[in-house]
PDB file of C-alpha atoms in Angstrom:
ATOM      1  CA  MET A 284     194.456  -6.632-221.218  1.00 43.00           C
ATOM      2  CA  SER A 285     195.187  -6.134-224.739  1.00 45.00           C
ATOM      3  CA  ALA A 286     198.518  -4.119-224.730  1.00 49.00           C
ATOM      4  CA  SER A 287     200.475  -4.209-227.311  1.00 54.00           C
ATOM      5  CA  ARG A 288     203.935  -6.500-227.146  1.00 77.00           C
ATOM      6  CA  TYR A 289     206.750  -5.687-229.197  1.00 89.00           C
ATOM      7  CA  THR A 290     208.419  -8.956-230.539  1.00 95.00           C
ATOM      8  CA  VAL A 291     212.199  -9.282-231.811  1.00 97.00           C
ATOM      9  CA  SER A 292     211.141  -9.192-235.294  1.00 96.00           C
ATOM     10  CA  ASP A 293     209.894  -5.698-234.783  1.00 95.00           C
ATOM     11  CA  VAL A 294     213.293  -4.445-233.610  1.00 95.00           C
ATOM     12  CA  MET A 295     216.034  -6.732-235.191  1.00 96.00           C
ATOM     13  CA  THR A 296     218.289  -6.488-237.950  1.00 94.00           C
ATOM     14  CA  HIS A 297     216.766  -8.597-240.826  1.00 93.00           C
ATOM     15  CA  THR A 298     220.114  -8.367-242.921  1.00 90.00           C
ATOM     16  CA  ALA A 299     222.267 -10.030-240.672  1.00 91.00           C
ATOM     17  CA  VAL A 300     226.409 -10.428-241.704  1.00 95.00           C
ATOM     18  CA  ALA A 301     227.379 -13.933-241.077  1.00 97.00           C
ATOM     19  CA  ILE A 302     230.280 -16.320-241.922  1.00 98.00           C
ATOM     20  CA  GLY A 303     230.951 -20.086-242.677  1.00 97.00           C
ATOM     21  CA  ARG A 304     232.844 -22.593-240.516  1.00 97.00           C
ATOM     22  CA  GLU A 305     236.106 -22.045-242.687  1.00 97.00           C
ATOM     23  CA  ALA A 306     236.025 -18.136-242.133  1.00 98.00           C
ATOM     24  CA  SER A 307     239.530 -17.218-241.327  1.00 98.00           C
ATOM     25  CA  TYR A 308     240.387 -15.319-237.985  1.00 96.00           C
ATOM     26  CA  LYS A 309     241.705 -12.560-240.069  1.00 97.00           C
ATOM     27  CA  GLU A 310     238.502 -12.411-242.316  1.00 98.00           C
ATOM     28  CA  ILE A 311     236.308 -12.585-238.685  1.00 98.00           C
ATOM     29  CA  VAL A 312     238.225  -9.420-237.657  1.00 97.00           C
ATOM     30  CA  GLU A 313     237.982  -7.463-240.669  1.00 98.00           C
ATOM     31  CA  LEU A 314     234.000  -8.400-241.071  1.00 97.00           C
ATOM     32  CA  MET A 315     233.589  -6.957-237.440  1.00 97.00           C
ATOM     33  CA  HIS A 316     235.549  -4.122-238.285  1.00 97.00           C
ATOM     34  CA  GLN A 317     233.721  -3.575-241.495  1.00 97.00           C
ATOM     35  CA  TRP A 318     229.939  -3.925-240.219  1.00 95.00           C
ATOM     36  CA  LYS A 319     230.970  -2.436-236.810  1.00 94.00           C
ATOM     37  CA  VAL A 320     229.453  -5.495-235.055  1.00 94.00           C
ATOM     38  CA  SER A 321     230.728  -7.467-231.782  1.00 94.00           C
ATOM     39  CA  ALA A 322     229.921 -10.995-232.920  1.00 96.00           C
ATOM     40  CA  LEU A 323     229.268 -13.103-236.455  1.00 97.00           C
ATOM     41  CA  PRO A 324     226.661 -16.123-236.849  1.00 98.00           C
ATOM     42  CA  VAL A 325     228.534 -19.154-237.737  1.00 98.00           C
ATOM     43  CA  LEU A 326     226.104 -20.579-240.607  1.00 98.00           C
ATOM     44  CA  GLU A 327     226.365 -24.522-242.292  1.00 96.00           C
ATOM     45  CA  GLY A 328     224.358 -25.928-245.081  1.00 93.00           C
ATOM     46  CA  GLU A 329     221.527 -23.680-246.135  1.00 91.00           C
ATOM     47  CA  GLY A 330     221.920 -21.304-243.325  1.00 95.00           C
ATOM     48  CA  ARG A 331     221.105 -22.800-239.878  1.00 97.00           C
ATOM     49  CA  VAL A 332     222.999 -21.377-237.224  1.00 98.00           C
ATOM     50  CA  VAL A 333     225.803 -23.737-235.451  1.00 97.00           C
ATOM     51  CA  GLY A 334     227.690 -21.169-233.298  1.00 97.00           C
ATOM     52  CA  VAL A 335     228.606 -17.777-232.732  1.00 97.00           C
ATOM     53  CA  VAL A 336     232.442 -15.869-232.985  1.00 97.00           C
ATOM     54  CA  SER A 337     232.263 -13.037-230.656  1.00 94.00           C
ATOM     55  CA  GLU A 338     235.241 -10.409-229.866  1.00 94.00           C
ATOM     56  CA  ALA A 339     235.723 -12.451-226.564  1.00 90.00           C
ATOM     57  CA  ASP A 340     236.245 -15.520-228.701  1.00 92.00           C
ATOM     58  CA  LEU A 341     239.031 -13.575-230.433  1.00 92.00           C
ATOM     59  CA  LEU A 342     240.899 -11.827-227.761  1.00 89.00           C
ATOM     60  CA  PRO A 343     242.924 -15.056-226.400  1.00 85.00           C
ATOM     61  CA  LYS A 344     244.878 -14.974-229.162  1.00 82.00           C
ATOM     62  CA  GLU A 345     246.597 -11.767-227.972  1.00 78.00           C
ATOM     63  CA  GLU A 346     246.030 -12.202-224.367  1.00 70.00           C
ATOM     64  CA  PHE A 347     247.989 -15.543-224.270  1.00 66.00           C
ATOM     65  CA  ARG A 348     250.641 -14.751-227.131  1.00 64.00           C
ATOM     66  CA  ARG A 349     253.427 -14.274-224.230  1.00 60.00           C
ATOM     67  CA  THR A 350     251.520 -16.026-221.379  1.00 64.00           C
ATOM     68  CA  GLU A 351     250.210 -19.475-220.521  1.00 61.00           C
ATOM     69  CA  PRO A 352     247.253 -19.950-218.735  1.00 53.00           C
ATOM     70  CA  VAL A 353     247.484 -20.305-214.703  1.00 52.00           C
ATOM     71  CA  LEU A 354     243.914 -20.870-213.899  1.00 56.00           C
ATOM     72  CA  PRO A 355     241.774 -23.889-214.642  1.00 55.00           C
ATOM     73  CA  ASP A 356     239.091 -21.564-215.882  1.00 58.00           C
ATOM     74  CA  GLN A 357     241.511 -19.956-218.549  1.00 58.00           C
ATOM     75  CA  LEU A 358     242.406 -23.296-220.299  1.00 57.00           C
ATOM     76  CA  GLU A 359     238.983 -23.278-222.610  1.00 63.00           C
ATOM     77  CA  GLU A 360     239.773 -19.372-223.285  1.00 64.00           C
ATOM     78  CA  ALA A 361     244.024 -20.506-224.067  1.00 65.00           C
ATOM     79  CA  SER A 362     242.686 -23.512-226.148  1.00 68.00           C
ATOM     80  CA  LYS A 363     241.106 -20.834-228.551  1.00 71.00           C
ATOM     81  CA  ALA A 364     244.388 -18.880-229.061  1.00 77.00           C
ATOM     82  CA  GLY A 365     245.752 -21.175-231.717  1.00 80.00           C
ATOM     83  CA  GLY A 366     242.428 -21.220-233.757  1.00 87.00           C
ATOM     84  CA  THR A 367     242.182 -20.032-236.846  1.00 93.00           C
ATOM     85  CA  LEU A 368     239.124 -20.727-238.469  1.00 96.00           C
ATOM     86  CA  ALA A 369     235.852 -19.866-237.296  1.00 97.00           C
ATOM     87  CA  GLU A 370     234.799 -23.523-236.195  1.00 96.00           C
ATOM     88  CA  GLU A 371     237.562 -23.682-233.896  1.00 94.00           C
ATOM     89  CA  LEU A 372     237.120 -20.243-232.644  1.00 95.00           C
ATOM     90  CA  MET A 373     233.154 -20.098-232.031  1.00 95.00           C
ATOM     91  CA  SER A 374     231.110 -20.592-229.096  1.00 93.00           C
ATOM     92  CA  SER A 375     228.673 -23.572-229.614  1.00 94.00           C
ATOM     93  CA  PRO A 376     225.865 -24.188-229.686  1.00 94.00           C
ATOM     94  CA  ALA A 377     224.988 -20.741-230.470  1.00 95.00           C
ATOM     95  CA  VAL A 378     222.629 -18.838-228.017  1.00 96.00           C
ATOM     96  CA  THR A 379     219.824 -17.833-229.926  1.00 97.00           C
ATOM     97  CA  VAL A 380     216.233 -16.159-230.071  1.00 98.00           C
ATOM     98  CA  HIS A 381     212.946 -16.470-231.793  1.00 97.00           C
ATOM     99  CA  PRO A 382     211.610 -13.602-233.988  1.00 97.00           C
ATOM    100  CA  ASP A 383     208.140 -14.028-232.393  1.00 96.00           C
ATOM    101  CA  ALA A 384     209.895 -13.557-228.575  1.00 96.00           C
ATOM    102  CA  PRO A 385     208.921 -10.814-226.698  1.00 94.00           C
ATOM    103  CA  VAL A 386     211.558  -7.745-226.523  1.00 94.00           C
ATOM    104  CA  ALA A 387     211.932  -8.736-222.827  1.00 91.00           C
ATOM    105  CA  GLU A 388     212.977 -12.178-223.108  1.00 95.00           C
ATOM    106  CA  ALA A 389     215.620 -11.419-225.589  1.00 96.00           C
ATOM    107  CA  ALA A 390     216.681  -8.599-222.883  1.00 95.00           C
ATOM    108  CA  ARG A 391     216.784 -11.452-220.302  1.00 95.00           C
ATOM    109  CA  ILE A 392     218.812 -13.894-222.253  1.00 97.00           C
ATOM    110  CA  MET A 393     221.591 -11.260-223.086  1.00 96.00           C
ATOM    111  CA  ALA A 394     221.990 -10.388-219.532  1.00 96.00           C
ATOM    112  CA  HIS A 395     221.944 -13.917-218.446  1.00 96.00           C
ATOM    113  CA  LYS A 396     224.386 -15.112-221.002  1.00 94.00           C
ATOM    114  CA  ARG A 397     226.440 -11.853-220.981  1.00 93.00           C
ATOM    115  CA  VAL A 398     226.319 -11.179-224.491  1.00 94.00           C
ATOM    116  CA  LYS A 399     225.770  -8.281-226.615  1.00 93.00           C
ATOM    117  CA  ARG A 400     224.336  -9.680-230.057  1.00 95.00           C
ATOM    118  CA  LEU A 401     221.808 -12.773-230.625  1.00 97.00           C
ATOM    119  CA  PRO A 402     221.046 -14.692-233.942  1.00 98.00           C
ATOM    120  CA  VAL A 403     217.440 -14.847-234.574  1.00 98.00           C
ATOM    121  CA  VAL A 404     216.577 -18.069-235.854  1.00 98.00           C
ATOM    122  CA  ASN A 405     213.484 -19.949-236.892  1.00 97.00           C
ATOM    123  CA  GLU A 406     211.837 -23.149-235.620  1.00 95.00           C
ATOM    124  CA  VAL A 407     214.374 -25.185-237.493  1.00 95.00           C
ATOM    125  CA  GLY A 408     217.789 -22.977-236.804  1.00 96.00           C
ATOM    126  CA  MET A 409     218.040 -20.921-240.047  1.00 97.00           C
ATOM    127  CA  LEU A 410     219.373 -17.598-239.434  1.00 97.00           C
ATOM    128  CA  GLU A 411     216.519 -14.731-240.056  1.00 97.00           C
ATOM    129  CA  GLY A 412     218.591 -11.780-238.345  1.00 97.00           C
ATOM    130  CA  VAL A 413     220.280 -10.348-235.694  1.00 97.00           C
ATOM    131  CA  VAL A 414     219.061  -8.404-232.535  1.00 97.00           C
ATOM    132  CA  SER A 415     221.651  -6.296-230.668  1.00 96.00           C
ATOM    133  CA  ARG A 416     221.260  -4.404-227.150  1.00 94.00           C
ATOM    134  CA  SER A 417     220.844  -0.954-229.284  1.00 94.00           C
ATOM    135  CA  ASP A 418     217.980  -2.922-231.004  1.00 95.00           C
ATOM    136  CA  LEU A 419     216.328  -3.558-227.877  1.00 94.00           C
ATOM    137  CA  LEU A 420     216.293   0.066-227.050  1.00 94.00           C
ATOM    138  CA  LYS A 421     214.599   1.133-229.802  1.00 93.00           C
ATOM    139  CA  VAL A 422     211.462   0.748-227.817  1.00 93.00           C
ATOM    140  CA  PHE A 423     212.202   3.942-225.924  1.00 94.00           C
ATOM    141  CA  LEU A 424     212.171   5.822-228.991  1.00 94.00           C
ATOM    142  CA  ARG A 425     208.377   5.478-229.238  1.00 94.00           C
ATOM    143  CA  PRO A 426     206.717   9.200-228.756  1.00 96.00           C
ATOM    144  CA  ASP A 427     205.004  10.302-225.867  1.00 97.00           C
ATOM    145  CA  GLU A 428     201.860  10.556-227.768  1.00 97.00           C
ATOM    146  CA  GLU A 429     201.901   6.930-228.896  1.00 95.00           C
ATOM    147  CA  LEU A 430     202.436   5.668-225.208  1.00 96.00           C
ATOM    148  CA  GLU A 431     199.619   7.915-223.815  1.00 95.00           C
ATOM    149  CA  GLU A 432     197.095   6.366-226.679  1.00 95.00           C
ATOM    150  CA  GLU A 433     198.062   2.650-225.347  1.00 94.00           C
ATOM    151  CA  ILE A 434     197.678   3.428-221.832  1.00 94.00           C
ATOM    152  CA  ARG A 435     194.675   5.135-222.021  1.00 92.00           C
ATOM    153  CA  LEU A 436     192.905   2.200-224.246  1.00 91.00           C
ATOM    154  CA  SER A 437     194.798  -0.884-223.128  1.00 90.00           C
ATOM    155  CA  VAL A 438     195.518  -0.344-219.327  1.00 92.00           C
ATOM    156  CA  LEU A 439     193.374   2.365-217.831  1.00 89.00           C
ATOM    157  CA  THR A 440     190.240   1.722-220.004  1.00 87.00           C
ATOM    158  CA  GLU A 441     190.418  -2.112-219.130  1.00 86.00           C
ATOM    159  CA  LEU A 442     191.659  -2.029-215.694  1.00 85.00           C
ATOM    160  CA  MET A 443     190.217   1.221-214.237  1.00 84.00           C
ATOM    161  CA  PRO A 444     186.981   2.042-216.280  1.00 82.00           C
ATOM    162  CA  GLY A 445     185.356   5.086-214.792  1.00 75.00           C
ATOM    163  CA  ALA A 446     188.172   5.729-212.135  1.00 78.00           C
ATOM    164  CA  ALA A 447     188.816   9.789-211.484  1.00 78.00           C
ATOM    165  CA  LEU A 448     192.335   9.367-213.015  1.00 87.00           C
ATOM    166  CA  ASP A 449     194.412  11.777-215.062  1.00 91.00           C
ATOM    167  CA  PHE A 450     198.278  11.005-216.452  1.00 93.00           C
ATOM    168  CA  ALA A 451     200.625  12.419-218.380  1.00 95.00           C
ATOM    169  CA  VAL A 452     203.689  11.050-220.194  1.00 97.00           C
ATOM    170  CA  GLN A 453     206.684  13.031-220.547  1.00 97.00           C
ATOM    171  CA  ASP A 454     210.181  11.627-221.984  1.00 97.00           C
ATOM    172  CA  GLY A 455     208.818   8.124-221.478  1.00 97.00           C
ATOM    173  CA  VAL A 456     207.994   8.707-217.580  1.00 97.00           C
ATOM    174  CA  VAL A 457     204.353   8.444-216.858  1.00 97.00           C
ATOM    175  CA  THR A 458     202.675  10.131-213.858  1.00 96.00           C
ATOM    176  CA  LEU A 459     199.338   9.091-212.930  1.00 93.00           C
ATOM    177  CA  ARG A 460     197.259  11.540-210.368  1.00 92.00           C
ATOM    178  CA  GLY A 461     193.850  11.325-209.122  1.00 89.00           C
ATOM    179  CA  ARG A 462     191.409   9.245-206.784  1.00 85.00           C
ATOM    180  CA  ILE A 463     191.624   5.491-206.561  1.00 82.00           C
ATOM    181  CA  ARG A 464     188.864   3.421-204.513  1.00 79.00           C
ATOM    182  CA  ASP A 465     190.965   0.295-203.925  1.00 79.00           C
ATOM    183  CA  ARG A 466     194.580   0.918-202.599  1.00 80.00           C
ATOM    184  CA  ALA A 467     195.276  -3.086-203.501  1.00 83.00           C
ATOM    185  CA  LEU A 468     195.124  -2.093-207.129  1.00 85.00           C
ATOM    186  CA  VAL A 469     198.018   0.549-207.072  1.00 88.00           C
ATOM    187  CA  PRO A 470     200.717  -2.187-207.471  1.00 91.00           C
ATOM    188  CA  LEU A 471     198.819  -3.667-210.287  1.00 91.00           C
ATOM    189  CA  LEU A 472     198.088  -0.582-212.005  1.00 92.00           C
ATOM    190  CA  ALA A 473     201.930   0.806-211.811  1.00 93.00           C
ATOM    191  CA  ARG A 474     202.741  -2.843-213.104  1.00 93.00           C
ATOM    192  CA  ALA A 475     200.458  -2.562-216.115  1.00 94.00           C
ATOM    193  CA  ILE A 476     201.925   0.594-217.104  1.00 95.00           C
ATOM    194  CA  ARG A 477     205.295  -0.338-216.645  1.00 93.00           C
ATOM    195  CA  ALA A 478     204.734  -3.178-219.086  1.00 91.00           C
ATOM    196  CA  VAL A 479     203.622  -1.180-222.065  1.00 93.00           C
ATOM    197  CA  GLU A 480     206.822  -1.180-224.155  1.00 93.00           C
ATOM    198  CA  GLY A 481     208.884   2.045-224.385  1.00 94.00           C
ATOM    199  CA  VAL A 482     207.506   3.698-220.778  1.00 96.00           C
ATOM    200  CA  VAL A 483     210.731   4.560-218.807  1.00 96.00           C
ATOM    201  CA  ASP A 484     209.265   4.861-215.181  1.00 96.00           C
ATOM    202  CA  VAL A 485     205.944   4.747-213.237  1.00 96.00           C
ATOM    203  CA  ARG A 486     204.841   8.012-210.728  1.00 95.00           C
ATOM    204  CA  MET A 487     201.591   7.659-208.570  1.00 91.00           C
ATOM    205  CA  GLU A 488     200.517  10.945-207.467  1.00 89.00           C
ATOM    206  CA  LEU A 489     197.084   9.162-206.408  1.00 83.00           C
ATOM    207  CA  ASP A 490     194.829   9.530-203.316  1.00 77.00           C
ATOM    208  CA  SER A 491     192.366   7.000-201.976  1.00 58.00           C
ATOM    209  CA  ALA A 492     188.559   7.336-201.806  1.00 50.00           C
ATOM    210  CA  VAL A 493     189.030   8.933-198.368  1.00 41.00           C
ATOM    211  CA  GLY A 494     191.602  11.187-199.203  1.00 41.00           C
ATOM    212  CA  THR A 495     194.479   9.542-197.803  1.00 40.00           C
ATOM    213  CA  PRO A 496     197.676   9.711-200.043  1.00 42.00           C
ATOM    214  CA  VAL A 497     198.473   6.450-201.682  1.00 41.00           C
TER     215      VAL A 497
END
C-alpha cells in the first residue's frame, strides 16, 4: 500500500538549542528555563552529538545535597551531584534518532529509553534538530478530510477494491460500515487504517456477505 508515512523530519524542531562540553551547571539550567525544554544535546567539534543533559541529570545535585546514597542504583546518580560542567553531567552516548525514521520508531525509542526528547542526527552523528513527545503528537492534528482522502486512496482502493464499504472520520476516529465477503480481511483492514498517521481509533460496523455481523 502507498499510504504516506510521516517521518521525524516532518515533525521535529529544526532549530535546536544545544551546549558544549564546558557549559556550566547554571548555564544549563538557565537555557532549559529560557527555552522551556527538558534536555539539551551536548556537542563537540563541528556539531557532533556526544551526549545529552536532561533534568534527570541535574536533579541529583538537589537530591543528594544533604543525604548520601544508600542503594547501589543510586551511586551513578550521586556521582553527578558533584558535577559542574556538561561533560560531567551528561548521559553518554546520547540516545538519538535519524530524520528519516518513522514517527512511530521515535515514539518507541522514547518509551523504551524513558526520555522526553531525542536529538536528531545525520549519518555521521551531526545534530540536525530535536524531536519531543509533543512533536510526535502533531500527526494527530491532521484534518479529518485529509485522513479520509488517504484512507480512501491508499487503503480501501488497494486493499478492498469494489467492496461495498462506507466510512466516516470524526475527530480522528474512523468508523467503517458496510458488507465484507471475507471475515479474515477485517483485522488486516483495521490494521491498515490504524497505520495511517493521525488516526486515533478504528471502529468496525461490518456485516459478512451472508448477513452475519463481523
